[in-house]
Short mmCIF file of C-alpha atoms in Angstrom, two decimals:
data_model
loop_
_atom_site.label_atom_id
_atom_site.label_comp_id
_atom_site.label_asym_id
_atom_site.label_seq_id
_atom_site.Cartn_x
_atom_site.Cartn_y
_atom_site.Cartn_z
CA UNK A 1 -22.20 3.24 -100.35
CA UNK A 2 -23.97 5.48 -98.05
CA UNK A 3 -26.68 3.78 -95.10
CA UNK A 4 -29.73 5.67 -94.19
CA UNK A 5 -28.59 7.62 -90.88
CA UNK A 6 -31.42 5.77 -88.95
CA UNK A 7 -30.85 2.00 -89.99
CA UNK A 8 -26.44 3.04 -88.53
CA UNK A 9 -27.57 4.18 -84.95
CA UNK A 10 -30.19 1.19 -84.06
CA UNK A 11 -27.37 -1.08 -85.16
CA UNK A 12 -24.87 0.90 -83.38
CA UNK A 13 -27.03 0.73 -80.09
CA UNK A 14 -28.12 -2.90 -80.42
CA UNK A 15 -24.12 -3.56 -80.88
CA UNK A 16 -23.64 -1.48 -77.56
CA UNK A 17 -26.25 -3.50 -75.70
CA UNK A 18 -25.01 -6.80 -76.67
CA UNK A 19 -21.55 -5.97 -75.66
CA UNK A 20 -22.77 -4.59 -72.25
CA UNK A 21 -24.78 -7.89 -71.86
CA UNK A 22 -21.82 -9.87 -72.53
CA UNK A 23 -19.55 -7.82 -70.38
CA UNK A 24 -22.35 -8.22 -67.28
CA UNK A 25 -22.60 -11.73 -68.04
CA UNK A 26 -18.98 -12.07 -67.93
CA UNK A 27 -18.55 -10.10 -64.85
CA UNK A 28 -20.84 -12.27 -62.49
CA UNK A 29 -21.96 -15.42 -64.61
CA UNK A 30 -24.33 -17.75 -63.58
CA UNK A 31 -24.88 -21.35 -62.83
CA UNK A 32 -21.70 -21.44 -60.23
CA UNK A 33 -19.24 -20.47 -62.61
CA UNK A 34 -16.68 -17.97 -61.86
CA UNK A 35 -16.29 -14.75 -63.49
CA UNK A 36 -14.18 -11.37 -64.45
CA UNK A 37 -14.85 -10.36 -60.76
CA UNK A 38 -13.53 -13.43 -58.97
CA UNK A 39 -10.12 -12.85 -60.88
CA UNK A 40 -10.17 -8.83 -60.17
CA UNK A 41 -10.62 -9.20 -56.72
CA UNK A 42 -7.75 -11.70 -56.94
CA UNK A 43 -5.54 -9.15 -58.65
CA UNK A 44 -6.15 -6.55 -56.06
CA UNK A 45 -5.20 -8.89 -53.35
CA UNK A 46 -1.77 -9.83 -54.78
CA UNK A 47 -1.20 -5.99 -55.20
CA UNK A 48 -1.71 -6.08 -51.13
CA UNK A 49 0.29 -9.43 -50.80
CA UNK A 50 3.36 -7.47 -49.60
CA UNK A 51 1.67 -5.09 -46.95
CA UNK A 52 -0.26 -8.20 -45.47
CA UNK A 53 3.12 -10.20 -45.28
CA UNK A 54 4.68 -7.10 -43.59
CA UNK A 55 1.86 -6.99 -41.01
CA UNK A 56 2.13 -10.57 -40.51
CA UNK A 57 5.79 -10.09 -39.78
CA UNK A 58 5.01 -7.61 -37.13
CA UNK A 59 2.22 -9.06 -35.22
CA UNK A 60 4.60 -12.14 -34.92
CA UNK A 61 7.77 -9.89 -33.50
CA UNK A 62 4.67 -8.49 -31.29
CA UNK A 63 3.93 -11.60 -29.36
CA UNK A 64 7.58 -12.61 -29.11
CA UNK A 65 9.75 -10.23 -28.42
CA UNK A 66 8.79 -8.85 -24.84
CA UNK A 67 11.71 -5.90 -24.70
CA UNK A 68 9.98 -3.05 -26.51
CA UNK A 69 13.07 -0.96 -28.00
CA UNK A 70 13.98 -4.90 -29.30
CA UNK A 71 10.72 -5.09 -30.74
CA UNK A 72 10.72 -1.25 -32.32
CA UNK A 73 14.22 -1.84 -33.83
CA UNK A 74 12.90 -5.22 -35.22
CA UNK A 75 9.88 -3.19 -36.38
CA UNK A 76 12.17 -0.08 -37.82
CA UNK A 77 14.08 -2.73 -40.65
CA UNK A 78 11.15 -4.27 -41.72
CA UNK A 79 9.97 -1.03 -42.88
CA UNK A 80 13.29 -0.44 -44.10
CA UNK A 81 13.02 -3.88 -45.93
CA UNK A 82 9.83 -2.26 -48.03
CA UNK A 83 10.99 -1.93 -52.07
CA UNK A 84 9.90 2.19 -51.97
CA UNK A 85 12.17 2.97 -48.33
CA UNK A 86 15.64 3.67 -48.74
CA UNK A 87 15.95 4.25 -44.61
CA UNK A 88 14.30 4.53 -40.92
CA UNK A 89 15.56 6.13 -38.33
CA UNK A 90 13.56 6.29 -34.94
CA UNK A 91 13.84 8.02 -31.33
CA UNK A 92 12.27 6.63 -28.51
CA UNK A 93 12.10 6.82 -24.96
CA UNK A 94 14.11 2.97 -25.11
CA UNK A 95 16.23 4.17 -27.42
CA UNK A 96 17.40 5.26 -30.69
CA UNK A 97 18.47 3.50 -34.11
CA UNK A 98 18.61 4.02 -37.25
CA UNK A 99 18.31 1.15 -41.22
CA UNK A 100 19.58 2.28 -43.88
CA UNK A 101 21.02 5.61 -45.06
CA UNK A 102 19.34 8.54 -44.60
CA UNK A 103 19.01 9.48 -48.44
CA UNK A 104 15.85 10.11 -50.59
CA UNK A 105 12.62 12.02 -49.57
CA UNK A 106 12.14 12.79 -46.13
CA UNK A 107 9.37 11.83 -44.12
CA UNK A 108 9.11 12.28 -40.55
CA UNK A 109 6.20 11.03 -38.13
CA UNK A 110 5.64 11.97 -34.49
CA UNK A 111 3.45 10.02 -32.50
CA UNK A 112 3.17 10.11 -28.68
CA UNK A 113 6.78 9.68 -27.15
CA UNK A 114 7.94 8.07 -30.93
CA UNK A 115 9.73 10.01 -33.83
CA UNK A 116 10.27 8.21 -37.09
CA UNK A 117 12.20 9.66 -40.23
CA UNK A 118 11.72 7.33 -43.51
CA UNK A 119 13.50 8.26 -46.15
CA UNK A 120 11.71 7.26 -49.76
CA UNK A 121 12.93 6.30 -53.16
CA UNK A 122 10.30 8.82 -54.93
CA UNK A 123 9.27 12.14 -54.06
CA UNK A 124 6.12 11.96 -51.54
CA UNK A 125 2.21 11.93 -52.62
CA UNK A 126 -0.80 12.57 -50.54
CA UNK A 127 -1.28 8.52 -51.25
CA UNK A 128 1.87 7.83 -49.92
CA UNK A 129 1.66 10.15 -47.35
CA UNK A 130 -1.44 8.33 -45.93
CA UNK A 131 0.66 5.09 -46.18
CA UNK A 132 3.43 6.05 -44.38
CA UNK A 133 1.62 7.17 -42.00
CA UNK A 134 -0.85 4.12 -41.79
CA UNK A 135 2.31 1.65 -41.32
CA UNK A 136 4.21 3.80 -38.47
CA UNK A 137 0.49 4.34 -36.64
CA UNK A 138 0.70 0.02 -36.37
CA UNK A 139 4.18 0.44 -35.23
CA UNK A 140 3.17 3.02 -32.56
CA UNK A 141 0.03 0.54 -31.66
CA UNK A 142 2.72 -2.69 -30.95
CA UNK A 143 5.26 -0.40 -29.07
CA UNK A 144 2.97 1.50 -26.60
CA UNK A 145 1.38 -2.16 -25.17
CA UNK A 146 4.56 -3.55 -25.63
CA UNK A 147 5.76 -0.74 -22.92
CA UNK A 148 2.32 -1.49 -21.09
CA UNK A 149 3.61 -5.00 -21.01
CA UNK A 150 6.75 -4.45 -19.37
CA UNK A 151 5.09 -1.80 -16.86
CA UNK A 152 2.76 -4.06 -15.97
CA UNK A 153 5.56 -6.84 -15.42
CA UNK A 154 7.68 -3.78 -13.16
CA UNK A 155 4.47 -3.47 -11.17
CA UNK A 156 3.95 -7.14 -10.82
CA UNK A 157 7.70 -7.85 -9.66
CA UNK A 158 7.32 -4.81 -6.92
CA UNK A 159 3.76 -6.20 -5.65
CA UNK A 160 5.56 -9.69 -5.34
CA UNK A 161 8.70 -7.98 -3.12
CA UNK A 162 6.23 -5.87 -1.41
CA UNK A 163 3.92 -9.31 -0.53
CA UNK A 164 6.93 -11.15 0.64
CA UNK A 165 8.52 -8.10 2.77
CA UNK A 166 5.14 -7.64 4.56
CA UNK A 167 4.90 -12.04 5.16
CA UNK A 168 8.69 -11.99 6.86
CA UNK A 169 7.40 -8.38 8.67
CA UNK A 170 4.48 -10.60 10.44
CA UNK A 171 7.14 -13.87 10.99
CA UNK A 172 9.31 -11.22 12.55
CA UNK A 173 6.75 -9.51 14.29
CA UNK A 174 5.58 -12.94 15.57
CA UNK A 175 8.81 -13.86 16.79
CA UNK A 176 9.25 -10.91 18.96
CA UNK A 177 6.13 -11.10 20.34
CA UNK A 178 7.39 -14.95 21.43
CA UNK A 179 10.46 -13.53 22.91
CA UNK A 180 8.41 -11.17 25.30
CA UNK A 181 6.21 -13.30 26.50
CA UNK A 182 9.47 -15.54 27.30
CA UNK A 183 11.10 -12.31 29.28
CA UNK A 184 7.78 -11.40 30.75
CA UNK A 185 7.51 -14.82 32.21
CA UNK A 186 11.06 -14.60 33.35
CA UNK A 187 9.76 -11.43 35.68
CA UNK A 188 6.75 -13.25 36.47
CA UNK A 189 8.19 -16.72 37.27
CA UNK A 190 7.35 -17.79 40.93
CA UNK A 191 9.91 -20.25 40.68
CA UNK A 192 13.15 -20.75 38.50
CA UNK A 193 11.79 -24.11 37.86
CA UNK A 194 8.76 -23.10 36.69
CA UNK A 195 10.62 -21.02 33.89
CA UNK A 196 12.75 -23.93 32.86
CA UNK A 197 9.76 -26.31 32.43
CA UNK A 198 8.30 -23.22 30.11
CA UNK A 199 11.82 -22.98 28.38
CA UNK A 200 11.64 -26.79 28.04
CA UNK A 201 8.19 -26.26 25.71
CA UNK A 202 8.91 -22.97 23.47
CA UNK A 203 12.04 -22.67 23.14
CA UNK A 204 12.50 -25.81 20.45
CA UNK A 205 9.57 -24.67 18.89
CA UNK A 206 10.67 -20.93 18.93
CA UNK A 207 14.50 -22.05 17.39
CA UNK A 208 12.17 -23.71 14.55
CA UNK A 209 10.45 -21.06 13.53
CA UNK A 210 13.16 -18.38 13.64
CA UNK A 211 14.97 -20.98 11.52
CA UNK A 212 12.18 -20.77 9.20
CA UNK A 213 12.00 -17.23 9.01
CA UNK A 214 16.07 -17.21 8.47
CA UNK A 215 15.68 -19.39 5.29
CA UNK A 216 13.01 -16.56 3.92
CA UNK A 217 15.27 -13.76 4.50
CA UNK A 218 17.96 -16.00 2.71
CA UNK A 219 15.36 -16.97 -0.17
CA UNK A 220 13.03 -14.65 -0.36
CA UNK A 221 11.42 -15.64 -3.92
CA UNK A 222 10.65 -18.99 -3.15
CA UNK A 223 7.31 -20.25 -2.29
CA UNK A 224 6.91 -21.17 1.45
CA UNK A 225 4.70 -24.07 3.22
CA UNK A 226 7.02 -26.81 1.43
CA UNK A 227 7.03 -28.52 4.66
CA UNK A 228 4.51 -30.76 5.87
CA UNK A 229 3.92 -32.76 9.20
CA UNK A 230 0.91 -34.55 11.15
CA UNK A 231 -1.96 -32.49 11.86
CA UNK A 232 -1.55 -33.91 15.32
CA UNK A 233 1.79 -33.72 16.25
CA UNK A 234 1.25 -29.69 14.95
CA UNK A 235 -1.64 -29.37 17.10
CA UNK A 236 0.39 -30.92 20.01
CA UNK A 237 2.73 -28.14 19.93
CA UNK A 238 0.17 -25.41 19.39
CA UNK A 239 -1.43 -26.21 22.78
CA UNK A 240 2.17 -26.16 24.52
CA UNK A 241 2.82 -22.95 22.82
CA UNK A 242 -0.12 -20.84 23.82
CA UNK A 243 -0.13 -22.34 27.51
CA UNK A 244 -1.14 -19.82 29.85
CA UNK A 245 -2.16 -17.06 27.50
CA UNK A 246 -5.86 -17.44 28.58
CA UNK A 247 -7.03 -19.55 25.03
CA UNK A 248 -9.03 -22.72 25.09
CA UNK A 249 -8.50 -25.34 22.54
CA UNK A 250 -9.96 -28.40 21.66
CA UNK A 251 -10.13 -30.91 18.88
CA UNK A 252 -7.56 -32.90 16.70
CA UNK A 253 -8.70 -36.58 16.50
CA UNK A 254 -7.12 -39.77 15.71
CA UNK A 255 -7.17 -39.41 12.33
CA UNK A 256 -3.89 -37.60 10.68
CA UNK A 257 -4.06 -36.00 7.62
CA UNK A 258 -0.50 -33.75 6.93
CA UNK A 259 -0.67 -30.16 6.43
CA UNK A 260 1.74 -27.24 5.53
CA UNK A 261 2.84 -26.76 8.93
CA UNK A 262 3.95 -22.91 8.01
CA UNK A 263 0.85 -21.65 7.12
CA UNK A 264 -1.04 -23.14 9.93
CA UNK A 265 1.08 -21.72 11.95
CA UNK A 266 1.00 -18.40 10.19
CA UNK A 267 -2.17 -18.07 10.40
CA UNK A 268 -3.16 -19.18 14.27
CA UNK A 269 -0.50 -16.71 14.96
CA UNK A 270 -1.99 -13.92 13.34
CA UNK A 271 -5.44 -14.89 14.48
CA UNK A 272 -4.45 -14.91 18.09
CA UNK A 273 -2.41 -11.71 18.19
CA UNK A 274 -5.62 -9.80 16.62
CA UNK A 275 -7.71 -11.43 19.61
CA UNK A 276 -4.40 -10.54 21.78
CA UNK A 277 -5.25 -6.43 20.32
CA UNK A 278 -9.04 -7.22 20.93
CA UNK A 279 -8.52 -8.15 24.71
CA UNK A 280 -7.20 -4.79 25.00
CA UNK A 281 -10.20 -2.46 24.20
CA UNK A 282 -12.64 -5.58 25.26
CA UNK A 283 -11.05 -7.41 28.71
CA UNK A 284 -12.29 -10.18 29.45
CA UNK A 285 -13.53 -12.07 25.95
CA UNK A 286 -13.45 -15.50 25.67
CA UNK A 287 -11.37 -17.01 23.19
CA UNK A 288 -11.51 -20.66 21.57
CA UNK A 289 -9.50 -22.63 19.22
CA UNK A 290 -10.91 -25.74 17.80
CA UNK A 291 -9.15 -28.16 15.50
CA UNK A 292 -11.14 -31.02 13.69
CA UNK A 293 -9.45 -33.28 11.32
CA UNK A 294 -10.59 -36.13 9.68
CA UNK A 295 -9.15 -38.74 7.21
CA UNK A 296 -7.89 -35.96 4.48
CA UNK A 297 -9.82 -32.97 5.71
CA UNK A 298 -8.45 -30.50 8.39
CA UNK A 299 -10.66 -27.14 10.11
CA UNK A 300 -9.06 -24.91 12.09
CA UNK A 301 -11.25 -22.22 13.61
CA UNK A 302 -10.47 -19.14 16.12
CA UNK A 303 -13.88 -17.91 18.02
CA UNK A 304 -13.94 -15.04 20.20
CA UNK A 305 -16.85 -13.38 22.38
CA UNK A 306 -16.07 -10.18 21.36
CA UNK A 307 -17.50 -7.19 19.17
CA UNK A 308 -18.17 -8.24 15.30
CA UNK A 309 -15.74 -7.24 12.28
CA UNK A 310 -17.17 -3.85 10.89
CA UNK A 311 -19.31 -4.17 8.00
CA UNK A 312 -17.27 -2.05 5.76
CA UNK A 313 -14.41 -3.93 7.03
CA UNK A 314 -15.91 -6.97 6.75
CA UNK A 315 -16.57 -6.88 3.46
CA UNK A 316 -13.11 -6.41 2.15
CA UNK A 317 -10.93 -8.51 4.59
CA UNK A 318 -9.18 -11.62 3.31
CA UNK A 319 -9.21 -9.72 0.16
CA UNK A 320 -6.84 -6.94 0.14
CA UNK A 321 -5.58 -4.03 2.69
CA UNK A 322 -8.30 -2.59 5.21
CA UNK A 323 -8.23 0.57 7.51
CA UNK A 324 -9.02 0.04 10.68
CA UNK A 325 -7.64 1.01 14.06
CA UNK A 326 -5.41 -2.10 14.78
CA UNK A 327 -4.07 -2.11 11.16
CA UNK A 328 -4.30 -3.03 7.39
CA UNK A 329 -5.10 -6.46 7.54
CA UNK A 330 -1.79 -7.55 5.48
CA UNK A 331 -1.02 -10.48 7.54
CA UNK A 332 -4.80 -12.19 7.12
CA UNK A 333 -4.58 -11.41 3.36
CA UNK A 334 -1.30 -12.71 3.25
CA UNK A 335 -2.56 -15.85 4.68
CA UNK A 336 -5.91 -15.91 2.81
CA UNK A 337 -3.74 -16.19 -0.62
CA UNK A 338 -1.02 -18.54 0.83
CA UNK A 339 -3.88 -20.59 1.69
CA UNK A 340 -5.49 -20.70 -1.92
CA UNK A 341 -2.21 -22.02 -2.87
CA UNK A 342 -1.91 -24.23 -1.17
CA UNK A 343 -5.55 -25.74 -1.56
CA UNK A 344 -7.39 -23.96 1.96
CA UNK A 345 -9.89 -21.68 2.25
CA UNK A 346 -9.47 -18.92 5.07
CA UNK A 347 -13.00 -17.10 5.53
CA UNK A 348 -14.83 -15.46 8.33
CA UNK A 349 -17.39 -17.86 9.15
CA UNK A 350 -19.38 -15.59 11.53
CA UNK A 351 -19.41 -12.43 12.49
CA UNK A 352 -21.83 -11.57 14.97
CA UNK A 353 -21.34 -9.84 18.25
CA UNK A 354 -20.43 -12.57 21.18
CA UNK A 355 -19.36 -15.14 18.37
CA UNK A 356 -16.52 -13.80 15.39
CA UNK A 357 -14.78 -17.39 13.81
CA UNK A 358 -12.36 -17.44 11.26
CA UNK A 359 -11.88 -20.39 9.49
CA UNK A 360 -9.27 -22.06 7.82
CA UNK A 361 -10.32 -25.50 6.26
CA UNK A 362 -10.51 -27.99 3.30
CA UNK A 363 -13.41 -28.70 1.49
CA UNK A 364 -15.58 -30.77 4.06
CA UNK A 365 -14.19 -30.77 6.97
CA UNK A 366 -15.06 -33.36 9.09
CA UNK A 367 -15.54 -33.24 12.91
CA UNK A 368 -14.35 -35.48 15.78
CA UNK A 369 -14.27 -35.08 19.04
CA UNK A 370 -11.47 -34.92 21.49
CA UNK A 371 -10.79 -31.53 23.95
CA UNK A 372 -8.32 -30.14 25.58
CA UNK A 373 -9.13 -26.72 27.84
CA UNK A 374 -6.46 -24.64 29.13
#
C-alpha cells in the first residue's frame, strides 16, 4: 500500500521533533530532577580519575619531600606507574635515574636544566604528545621550587653563620678594646696602687665576658642571652666598668626586674664605642647613660651632645647594614634583632643635633630616680 508522499514527511518530521523534545527533556529535565548530562559529566570525570589521582600523588611528594633529586625520582616512577608508560629515564642537575626499561616509543622532553625520555606502549599521537608533555611540564613546575627551596635554605644557613661570625667579631672587638684601656692605664697609672684598685673592678668582669665569648666560639648555633641577673647588680658593674672614660650615668632604682645580662651588655658596649669614634671627629661631647627600671620594665638609654645620625643613615639603621664612615652598622643591627628576641625594642629615640639617644627598653618603661655622675 502506497501513502501519499506528503501525509510520510509531516509524520516523519513530527516523529523527528518529538524525539528531539524528548532527548532535550532528557538531557536537562526539570523540576530538580537529574538528567543525561549529570551522568555524562560523571563519565568524563572517571575517564580523568587516574590523571587527578596522579596529580594528587605529586603535589603530596611536593610538600614532603624537601631533597629535590628525592622528589624528581619519586616523581619519575609515578609516571612510570601510568598503564600507557613502559619507562622514564631523567637527567638532572641532582642527578640521574632511570623506571623501567627503556623499550617502546620514544619520547624525550627538555625543559630548563631537566631531560626526560618516556618510553610508551603505543606509537605516539599529537594527543599524546600534548599529554606527555602536559605531565613532565608539572614535574618541571615541583622540581624547579623544590631547588628554590633548598637555595633559599643554603642562603638562609650562610646569613645565619655570617650573623653569628659578625656578633663574636664585635664580642671580640669589645674585648680588645677592654684590654687596652687596661695597658693604657698601666702607662698612665700614677701609682701601682691605683692600677690594682682598677684591676680589682674589671678584671672579674673582663674574665666573665671573655668566658662568654669562649662558650660562642665553642657553640656557635645556639641562641645567646640565656643568662639573666638583677637589673641592679648589672648596672652596678656597668658604672665600675666605664669609670674614668668621661660617661655619666644615672638611674637604676630599687625596684629589680632581671634582664638578659648579654645583650645589655652588648649593646651599651656598642653604643659607647660609637660615642668613643664620635669623640674623635667631635672632642669634647657630652655623653650620658641613664638606666630606669621599674617593677617588670627596664630603659636603658645612651645620649650624646653630638652631631645627629644622617638622614639617609638614619633611616635604615637598626634595620640592616649602613655605609657610613665609622662602619656598617652590623653590631647595632645585631643587637636590634637579639633584642626582638628576646622581647626589647632598640630604637633611636632622637636624633637631633646636641641630643642623639638610643634606646633600649620594654614596653612602658617606668622611671625612678636615683644618680650616679662620674
Amino acid at each position: 500500500e502506497r501513502k501519499d508522499y506528503l501525509l510520510a514527511l509531516v509524520q516523519t518530521l513530527f516523529l523527528m521533533g518529538a524525539v528531539l523534545l524528548l532527548a532535550g527533556w532528557l538531557w536537562n529535565p526539570r523540576f530538580g530532577f537529574a538528567g543525561l548530562q549529570q551522568v555524562f559529566s560523571a563519565y568524563l570525570l572517571n575517564v580523568g580519575t587516574p590523571f587527578e589521582h596522579w596529580l594528587t600523588r605529586i603535589a603530596r611528594a611536593a610538600e614532603l619531600e624537601r631533597d629535590p633529586g628525592g622528589f624528581l625520582a619519586f616523581a619519575a616512577g609515578e609516571l612510570a606507574g601510568l598503564p600507557w608508560v613502559r619507562g622514564v629515564a631523567w637527567q638532572s642537575p641532582d642527578g640521574d635515574g632511570r623506571h623501567g626499561p627503556a623499550e617502546g616509543e620514544a619520547v624525550r622532553l627538555e625543559m630548563g636544566d631537566l631531560e626526560f625520555q618516556i618510553n610508551t606502549r603505543y606509537a605516539s599521537s599529537p594527543a599524546m604528545a600534548v599529554h606527555v608533555r602536559l605531565l613532565v611540564q608539572i614535574i618541571w613546575r615541583f622540581y624547579e621550587a623544590k631547588r628554590r627551596e633548598k637555595v633559599m635554605r643554603d642562603m638562609a644557613r650562610v646569613q645565619a653563620i655570617h650573623e653569628t661570625g659578625a656578633r663574636l667579631t664585635h664580642d671580640v672587638k669589645n674585648l680588645l678594646q677592654s684590654l687596652y684601656g687596661l695597658a693604657t692605664a698601666a702607662e698612665h697609672a700614677s701609682t701601682d696602687e691605683a692600677y690594682q684598685q682598677l684591676l680589682r673592678r674589671q678584671v672579674p668582669n673582663f674574665t666573665k665576658r671573655l668566658e662568654a665569648t669562649l662558650s660562642k666560639l665553642r657553640a656557635p648555633h645556639q641562641e645567646p642571652g640565656a643568662q639573666r641577673v638583677a637589673v641592679g647588680e648589672w648596672w652596678a658593674a656597668v658604672c665600675d666598668r666605664y669609670e674614668g672614660q668621661d660617661v655619666e650615668f644615672s638611674g637604676a632604682g630599687a625596684a629589680a626586674p632581671e634582664i638578659p645580662r648579654e645583650l645589655f651588655d652588648s649593646v651599651i658596649e656598642n653604643l659607647l664605642d660609637n660615642t668613643r669614634h664620635k669623640r674623635v671627629a667631635e672632642p669634647g661631647i657630652r655623653v650620658v647613660v641613664r638606666c630606669q627600671a621599674g617593677a617588670e620594665r627596664v630603659s636603658l638609654t645612651v645620649t650624646d651632645s653630638g652631631s645627629p645620625v644622617p638622614e639617609g643613615v638614619a633611616g635604615q639603621l637598626l634595620r640592616g647594614a649602613v655605609e657610613s664612615h665609622s662602619g656598617l652598622g652590623i653590631g647595632l643591627y645585631q643587637c636590634a634583632r637579639w633584642a626582638e628576641r628576646e622581647g626589647y625594642r632598640l630604637r633611636l629615640a632622637e636624633n637631633r643635633s646636641g641630643n642623639v639617644c638610643f634606646e633600649l627598653s620594654g614596653p612602658e618603661a617606668v622611671e625612678v630616680t636615683a644618680a650616679k655622675h662620674q
